[in-house]
Coordinates of C-alpha atoms and ligand atoms in Angstrom, one line a residue:
M1 CA -33.3 88.5 -61.2
T2 CA -35.5 85.9 -59.5
D3 CA -33.6 83.3 -59.8
C4 CA -30.0 84.4 -59.3
V5 CA -28.7 83.4 -56.7
F6 CA -27.1 85.8 -55.2
C7 CA -29.6 88.0 -56.2
R8 CA -31.2 85.9 -53.8
I9 CA -29.1 85.5 -50.4
I10 CA -28.8 89.8 -50.5
R11 CA -32.6 88.9 -50.5
R12 CA -32.6 86.6 -47.9
E13 CA -33.8 83.8 -49.2
I14 CA -30.7 81.6 -48.9
P15 CA -28.6 81.6 -45.7
A16 CA -25.2 83.2 -46.2
N17 CA -22.4 83.8 -43.4
I18 CA -22.4 87.2 -43.5
V19 CA -19.7 89.8 -43.1
L20 CA -20.8 93.2 -44.4
E21 CA -23.8 95.4 -45.2
T22 CA -24.2 99.3 -47.1
E23 CA -26.3 100.8 -49.4
K24 CA -25.4 99.0 -51.9
V25 CA -22.6 96.2 -50.9
L26 CA -23.1 92.5 -50.3
A27 CA -20.0 90.6 -48.0
F28 CA -20.2 86.9 -47.4
H29 CA -17.4 83.8 -46.8
D30 CA -17.6 82.3 -49.8
I31 CA -19.6 78.4 -49.3
N32 CA -16.4 76.2 -50.5
P33 CA -13.4 78.5 -49.6
E34 CA -10.2 78.6 -51.4
A35 CA -8.4 79.7 -48.5
P36 CA -8.9 80.7 -45.2
T37 CA -10.3 83.5 -45.8
H38 CA -12.6 84.0 -48.9
V39 CA -15.0 86.3 -49.0
L40 CA -17.4 87.4 -51.7
V41 CA -18.0 91.8 -52.8
I42 CA -20.9 91.4 -54.1
P43 CA -23.3 94.8 -55.5
K44 CA -26.5 94.8 -53.5
K45 CA -28.3 95.1 -58.0
H46 CA -27.4 92.3 -60.4
I47 CA -24.3 93.0 -62.2
A48 CA -23.4 90.5 -64.7
N49 CA -20.1 90.8 -64.7
I50 CA -17.2 93.5 -64.4
R51 CA -17.1 94.7 -68.6
D52 CA -21.4 95.8 -67.4
E53 CA -21.7 99.7 -68.1
K54 CA -24.5 99.9 -64.4
L55 CA -20.8 99.6 -62.9
S56 CA -18.6 101.7 -64.7
T57 CA -21.2 104.0 -64.7
D58 CA -22.4 104.0 -60.6
P59 CA -19.7 105.7 -58.7
D60 CA -21.5 105.5 -56.3
L61 CA -20.8 102.1 -56.3
T62 CA -17.7 101.7 -57.8
T63 CA -16.2 103.1 -54.3
E64 CA -19.3 101.4 -51.9
I65 CA -16.5 98.1 -53.4
F66 CA -13.8 99.7 -52.7
Q67 CA -14.1 101.2 -49.9
A68 CA -16.0 97.4 -48.6
I69 CA -12.9 95.3 -50.4
Q70 CA -10.6 97.6 -47.9
K71 CA -12.9 97.3 -44.5
I72 CA -12.8 93.7 -44.8
T73 CA -9.1 92.8 -45.0
S74 CA -8.8 94.8 -42.1
D75 CA -11.0 93.7 -40.1
L76 CA -11.0 90.8 -40.3
G77 CA -6.9 89.9 -40.4
L78 CA -6.0 90.2 -43.8
A79 CA -4.0 93.9 -44.5
E80 CA -0.8 93.1 -42.8
D81 CA 0.2 89.3 -44.3
G82 CA -1.2 90.0 -48.0
F83 CA -4.6 88.9 -50.0
R84 CA -6.0 88.2 -53.7
V85 CA -8.4 89.8 -55.0
V86 CA -9.6 88.5 -58.5
V87 CA -13.6 88.9 -60.8
N88 CA -13.6 86.2 -62.6
C89 CA -15.5 86.9 -66.6
G90 CA -16.2 84.7 -69.2
E91 CA -16.0 81.7 -69.9
N92 CA -11.8 80.8 -70.0
A93 CA -11.7 82.8 -66.3
G94 CA -14.0 79.5 -65.4
E95 CA -17.0 81.7 -63.6
T96 CA -19.8 80.3 -62.8
V97 CA -21.9 82.8 -60.6
H98 CA -23.0 85.2 -63.7
H99 CA -23.7 88.4 -60.9
L100 CA -20.3 90.9 -60.7
H101 CA -17.9 89.5 -57.4
F102 CA -15.3 90.2 -55.2
H103 CA -13.4 87.2 -54.5
L104 CA -10.9 88.6 -51.7
L105 CA -8.8 85.2 -51.1
G106 CA -6.0 85.0 -47.3
G107 CA -4.5 83.9 -45.3
R108 CA -2.2 81.6 -46.6
E109 CA 0.4 81.4 -49.3
L110 CA -1.0 82.2 -52.6
T111 CA 0.7 81.0 -56.0
W112 CA 1.4 82.8 -58.9
P113 CA 0.4 82.7 -62.1
P114 CA -2.7 81.6 -61.0
G115 CA -4.4 78.0 -62.7
Ligands
5GP1 P1 -16.7 82.2 -59.9 O1 -16.3 80.6 -60.1 O2 -18.5 82.9 -61.1 O3 -16.0 83.5 -59.9 O4 -16.7 82.1 -58.4 C1 -18.2 81.3 -58.2 C2 -18.8 81.7 -56.2 O5 -19.6 81.9 -55.9 C3 -18.0 80.1 -56.0 O6 -16.2 80.5 -55.6 C4 -18.8 79.7 -54.9 O7 -18.0 78.7 -53.9 C5 -19.3 80.9 -54.7 N1 -20.2 80.3 -54.1 C6 -21.9 79.7 -55.6 N2 -23.2 78.8 -55.1 C7 -23.1 79.6 -53.3 C8 -23.8 80.4 -52.4 O8 -25.2 79.9 -52.1 N3 -24.0 80.8 -51.5 C9 -21.9 81.1 -51.6 N4 -21.8 81.7 -50.2 N5 -21.7 80.5 -52.0 C10 -21.9 80.4 -53.0
ZN2 ZN1 -28.0 89.3 -59.3

């Protein structure tokens, strides 16, 4: 998608602080962090959201996403104290970028329930 901000990051048209890149996945620090560590993990092909069939019919991609989450949370030292993985979907969840992304949030105590 030409005008999608995350597709533009993948094409390196917009700079980002990248923490991991694999064949199918890119991860980078959120520009507006909500926690001391706030990383976004995204598929490198445009997938609209977590309900998109392009996700549920691509087992190699889902495997790579979860491998990336496990590697990043180890590498960035989030695993021991704990962290949260968030996917916002739709208006009620406050989704603003319509390219699937997994928020990894850590480095502080996180309250529950979310707002
Ligand atoms: P959502 O609200 O859709 O779940 O999350 C979108 C996230 O993308 C937000 O946390 C926002 O700060 C982040 N974001 C939006 N534009 C950019 C950008 O250009 N670069 C980076 N690194 N993050 C962005
Ligand atoms: Zn996109």
